[in-house]
Short mmCIF file of C-alpha atoms and ligand atoms in Angstrom, two decimals:
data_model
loop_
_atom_site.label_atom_id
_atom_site.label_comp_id
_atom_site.label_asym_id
_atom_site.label_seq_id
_atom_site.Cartn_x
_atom_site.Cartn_y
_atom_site.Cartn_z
CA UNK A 139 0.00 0.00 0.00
CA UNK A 140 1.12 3.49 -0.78
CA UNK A 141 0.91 5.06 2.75
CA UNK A 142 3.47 4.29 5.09
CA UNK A 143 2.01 2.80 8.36
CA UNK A 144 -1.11 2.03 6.58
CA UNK A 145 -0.53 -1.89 6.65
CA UNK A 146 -1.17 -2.16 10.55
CA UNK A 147 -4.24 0.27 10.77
CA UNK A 148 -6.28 -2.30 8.79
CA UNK A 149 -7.02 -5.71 9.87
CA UNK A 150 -8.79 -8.08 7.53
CA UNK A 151 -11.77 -9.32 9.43
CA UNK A 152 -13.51 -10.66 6.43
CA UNK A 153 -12.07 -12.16 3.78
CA UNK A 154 -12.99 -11.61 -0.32
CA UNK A 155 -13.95 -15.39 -0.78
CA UNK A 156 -15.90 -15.61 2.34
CA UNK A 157 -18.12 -12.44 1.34
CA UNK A 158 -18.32 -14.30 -1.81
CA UNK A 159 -19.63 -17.26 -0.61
CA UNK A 160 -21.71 -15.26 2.17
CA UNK A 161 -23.28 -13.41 -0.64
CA UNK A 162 -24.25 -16.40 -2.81
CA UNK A 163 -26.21 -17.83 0.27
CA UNK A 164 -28.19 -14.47 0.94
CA UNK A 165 -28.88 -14.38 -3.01
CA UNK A 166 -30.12 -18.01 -2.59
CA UNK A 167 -32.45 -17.01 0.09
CA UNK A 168 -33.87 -14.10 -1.85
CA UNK A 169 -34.54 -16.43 -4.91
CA UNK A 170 -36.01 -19.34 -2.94
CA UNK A 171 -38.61 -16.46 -0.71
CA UNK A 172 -39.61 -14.59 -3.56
CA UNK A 173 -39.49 -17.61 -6.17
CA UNK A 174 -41.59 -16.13 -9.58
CA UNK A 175 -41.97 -12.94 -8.49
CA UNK A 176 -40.10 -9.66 -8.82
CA UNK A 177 -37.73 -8.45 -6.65
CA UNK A 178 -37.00 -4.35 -6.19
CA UNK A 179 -33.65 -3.88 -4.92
CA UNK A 180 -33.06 -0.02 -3.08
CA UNK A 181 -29.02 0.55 -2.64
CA UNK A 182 -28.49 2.90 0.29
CA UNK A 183 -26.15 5.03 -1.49
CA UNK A 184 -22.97 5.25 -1.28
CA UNK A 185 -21.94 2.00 0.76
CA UNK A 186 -23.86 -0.43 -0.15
CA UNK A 187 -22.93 -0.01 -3.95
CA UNK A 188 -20.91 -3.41 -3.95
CA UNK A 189 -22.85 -5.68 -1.69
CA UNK A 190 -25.76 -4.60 -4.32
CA UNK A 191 -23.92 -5.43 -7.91
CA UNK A 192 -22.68 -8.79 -6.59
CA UNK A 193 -25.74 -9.74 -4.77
CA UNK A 194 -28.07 -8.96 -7.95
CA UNK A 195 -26.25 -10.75 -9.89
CA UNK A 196 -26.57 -14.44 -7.85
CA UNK A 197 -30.26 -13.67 -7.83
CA UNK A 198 -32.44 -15.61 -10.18
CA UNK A 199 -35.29 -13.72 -10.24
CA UNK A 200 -36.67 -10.75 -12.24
CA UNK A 201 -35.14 -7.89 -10.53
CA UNK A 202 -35.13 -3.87 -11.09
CA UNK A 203 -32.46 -1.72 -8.97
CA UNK A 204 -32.65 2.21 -7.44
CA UNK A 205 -31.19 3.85 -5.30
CA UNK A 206 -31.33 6.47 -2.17
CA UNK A 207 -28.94 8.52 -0.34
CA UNK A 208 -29.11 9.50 3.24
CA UNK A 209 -26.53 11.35 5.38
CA UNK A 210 -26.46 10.36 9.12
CA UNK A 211 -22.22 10.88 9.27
CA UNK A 212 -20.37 13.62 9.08
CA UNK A 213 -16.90 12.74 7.60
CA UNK A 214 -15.78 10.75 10.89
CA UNK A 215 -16.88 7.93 12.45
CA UNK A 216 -19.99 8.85 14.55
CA UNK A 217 -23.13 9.49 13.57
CA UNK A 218 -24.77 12.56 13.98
CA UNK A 219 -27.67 11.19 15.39
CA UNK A 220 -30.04 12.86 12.71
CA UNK A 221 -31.09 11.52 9.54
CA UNK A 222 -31.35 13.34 5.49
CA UNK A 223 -32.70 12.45 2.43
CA UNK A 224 -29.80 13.44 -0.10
CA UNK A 225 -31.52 11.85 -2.87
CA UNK A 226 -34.80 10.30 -3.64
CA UNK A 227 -35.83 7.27 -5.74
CA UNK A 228 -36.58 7.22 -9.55
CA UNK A 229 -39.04 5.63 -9.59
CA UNK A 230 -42.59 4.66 -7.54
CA UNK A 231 -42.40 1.54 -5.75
CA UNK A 232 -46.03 0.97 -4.97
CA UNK A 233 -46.91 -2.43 -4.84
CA UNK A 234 -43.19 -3.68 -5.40
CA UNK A 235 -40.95 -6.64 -3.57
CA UNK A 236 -38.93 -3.96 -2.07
CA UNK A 237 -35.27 -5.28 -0.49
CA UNK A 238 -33.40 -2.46 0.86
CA UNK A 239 -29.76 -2.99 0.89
CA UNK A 240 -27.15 -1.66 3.07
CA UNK A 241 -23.86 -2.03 3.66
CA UNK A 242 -24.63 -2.31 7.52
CA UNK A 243 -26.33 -2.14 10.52
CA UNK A 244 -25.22 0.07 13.27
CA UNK A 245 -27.33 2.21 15.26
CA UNK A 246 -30.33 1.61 13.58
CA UNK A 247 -31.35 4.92 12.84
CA UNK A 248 -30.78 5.20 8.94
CA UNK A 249 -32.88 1.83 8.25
CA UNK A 250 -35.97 2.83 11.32
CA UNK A 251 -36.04 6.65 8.41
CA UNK A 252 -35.85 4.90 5.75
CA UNK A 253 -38.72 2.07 6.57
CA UNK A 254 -40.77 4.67 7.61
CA UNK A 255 -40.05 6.70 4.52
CA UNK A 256 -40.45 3.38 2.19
CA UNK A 257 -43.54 1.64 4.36
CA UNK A 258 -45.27 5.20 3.52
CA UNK A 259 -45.30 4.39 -0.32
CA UNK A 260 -46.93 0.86 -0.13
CA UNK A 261 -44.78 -1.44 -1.33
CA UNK A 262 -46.23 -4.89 -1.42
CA UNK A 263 -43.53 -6.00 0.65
CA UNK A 264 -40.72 -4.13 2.86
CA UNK A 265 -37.38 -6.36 3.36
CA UNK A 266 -33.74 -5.28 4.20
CA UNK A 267 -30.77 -6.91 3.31
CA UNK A 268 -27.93 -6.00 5.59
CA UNK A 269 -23.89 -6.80 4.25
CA UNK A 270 -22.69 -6.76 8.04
CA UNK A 271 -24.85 -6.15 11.12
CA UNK A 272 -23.46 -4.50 14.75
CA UNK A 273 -26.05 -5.53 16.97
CA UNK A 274 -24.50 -4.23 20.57
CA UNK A 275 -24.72 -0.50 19.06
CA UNK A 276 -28.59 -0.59 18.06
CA UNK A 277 -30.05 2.40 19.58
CA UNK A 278 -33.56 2.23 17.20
CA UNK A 279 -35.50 -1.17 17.35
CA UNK A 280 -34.62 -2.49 13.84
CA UNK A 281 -33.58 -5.71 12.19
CA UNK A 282 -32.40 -6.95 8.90
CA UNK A 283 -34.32 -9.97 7.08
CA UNK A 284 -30.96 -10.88 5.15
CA UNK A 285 -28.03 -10.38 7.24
CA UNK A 286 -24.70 -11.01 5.60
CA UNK A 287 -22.37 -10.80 8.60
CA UNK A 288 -22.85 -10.34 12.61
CA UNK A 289 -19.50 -8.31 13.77
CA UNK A 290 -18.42 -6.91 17.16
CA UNK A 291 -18.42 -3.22 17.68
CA UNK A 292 -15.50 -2.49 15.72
CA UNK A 293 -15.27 0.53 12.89
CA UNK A 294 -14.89 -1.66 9.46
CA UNK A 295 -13.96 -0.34 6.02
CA UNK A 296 -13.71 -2.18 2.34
CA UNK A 297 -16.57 -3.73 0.05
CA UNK A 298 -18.12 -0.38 0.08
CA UNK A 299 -17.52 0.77 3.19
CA UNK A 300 -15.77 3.78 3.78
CA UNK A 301 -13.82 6.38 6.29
CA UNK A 302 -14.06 9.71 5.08
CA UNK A 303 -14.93 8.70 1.31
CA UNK A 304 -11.76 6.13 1.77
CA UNK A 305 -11.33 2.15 1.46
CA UNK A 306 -14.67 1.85 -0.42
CA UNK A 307 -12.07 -0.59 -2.91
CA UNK A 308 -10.78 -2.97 -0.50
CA UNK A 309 -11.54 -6.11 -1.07
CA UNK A 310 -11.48 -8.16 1.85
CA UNK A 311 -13.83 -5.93 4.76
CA UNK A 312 -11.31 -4.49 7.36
CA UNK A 313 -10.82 -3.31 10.67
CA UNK A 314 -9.96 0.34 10.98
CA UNK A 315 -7.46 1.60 13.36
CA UNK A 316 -6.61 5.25 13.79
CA UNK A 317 -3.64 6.07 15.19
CA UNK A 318 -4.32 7.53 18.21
CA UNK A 319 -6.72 4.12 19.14
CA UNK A 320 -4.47 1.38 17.83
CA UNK A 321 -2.83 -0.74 20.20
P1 IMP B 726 -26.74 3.55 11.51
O1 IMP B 726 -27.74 4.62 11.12
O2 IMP B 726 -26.02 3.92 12.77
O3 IMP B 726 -27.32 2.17 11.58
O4 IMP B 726 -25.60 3.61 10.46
C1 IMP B 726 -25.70 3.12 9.23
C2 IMP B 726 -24.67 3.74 8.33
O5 IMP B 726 -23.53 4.23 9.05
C3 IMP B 726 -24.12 2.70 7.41
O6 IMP B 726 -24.90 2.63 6.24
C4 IMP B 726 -22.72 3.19 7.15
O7 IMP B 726 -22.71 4.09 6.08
C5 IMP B 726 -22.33 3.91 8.41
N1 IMP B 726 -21.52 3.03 9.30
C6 IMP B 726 -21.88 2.48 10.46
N2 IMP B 726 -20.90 1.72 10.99
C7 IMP B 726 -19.88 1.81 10.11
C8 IMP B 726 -18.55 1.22 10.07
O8 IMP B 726 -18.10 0.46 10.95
N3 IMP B 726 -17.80 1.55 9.00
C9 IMP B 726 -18.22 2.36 7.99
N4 IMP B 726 -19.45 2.91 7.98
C10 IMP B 726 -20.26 2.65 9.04
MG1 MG B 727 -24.09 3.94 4.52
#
């Protein structure tokens, strides 16, 4: 890696192959639940952009994409607490599968805005598809149908997930370590 130093701030936690084959599964299950029917898949912008193109692609099923974007972080690592629409969807999703897709689970409070935002436009049905899931943080009462990976309460980057717009291109999804926290 370019950065000097940079090797011991991140620490693979999970590996490319395993998200692969983790990814496969959740597709499976998506198939097999909505088998002949349409699927609607809603990328929470800008994280979940990976889990999204490999997941649609290992499900067998009709499927349509969109996308939203909502700002709860500033450019750190905590949220702010409060929730924004940054952009809207394209498209109506009335009487829709819907499967909202995120790269993961923290607090809760992005997914409990965005159900209530979604559940408001009558989809047919309302499911979420989480990449990674950090239950000991949940402050809102939410979970995720599809849940790719439980972690501990650790700050992850890679596979889409990002500090301050960085790491989004990892491959394998890593444990970040700033300086003045690393061991
Ligand atoms: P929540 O509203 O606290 O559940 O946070 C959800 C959003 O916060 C995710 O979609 C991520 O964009 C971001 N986030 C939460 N935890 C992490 C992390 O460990 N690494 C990177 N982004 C995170
Ligand atoms: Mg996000």
């Amino acid at each position: 890696m370019a950065n000097t130093g940079e090797k011991t701030r991140l620490k693979p936690l999970i590996r490319r192959a395993a998200i692969e084959k983790r990814v496969r599964e959740v597709a499976r299950q998506i198939t097999r639940d909505f088998k002949g029917q349409r699927v609607h898949l809603i990328g929470v912008l800008k994280g979940s952009c990976i889990f999204l193109a490999d997941l649609v692609r290992e499900i067998d099923l009709e499927t349509s994409i969109d996308f939203i974007a909502v700002s709860s972080y500033g450019r750190g690592k905590e949220s702010s607490g409060q929730v924004r629409l940054l952009k809207d969807l394209d498209s109506n999703v009335s009487g829709l599968n819907v499967i909202v897709v995120e790269d993961i689970l923290d607090t809760g409070l992005t997914l409990n805005y965005l159900l209530r935002v979604l559940r408001q436009r009558k989809p047919k049905t309302l499911r979420v598809a989480a990449l990674l899931d950090k239950p000991s943080r949940r402050i809102k009462k939410v979970e995720s149908d599809y849940v790719g990976f439980k972690i501990p309460n650790e700050f992850v980057v890679g596979y889409g997930l990002d500090y301050a717009e960085r790491y989004r291109n990892l491959k394998d999804v890593c444990v970040l370590q700033l300086p003045e926290t690393a061991a």
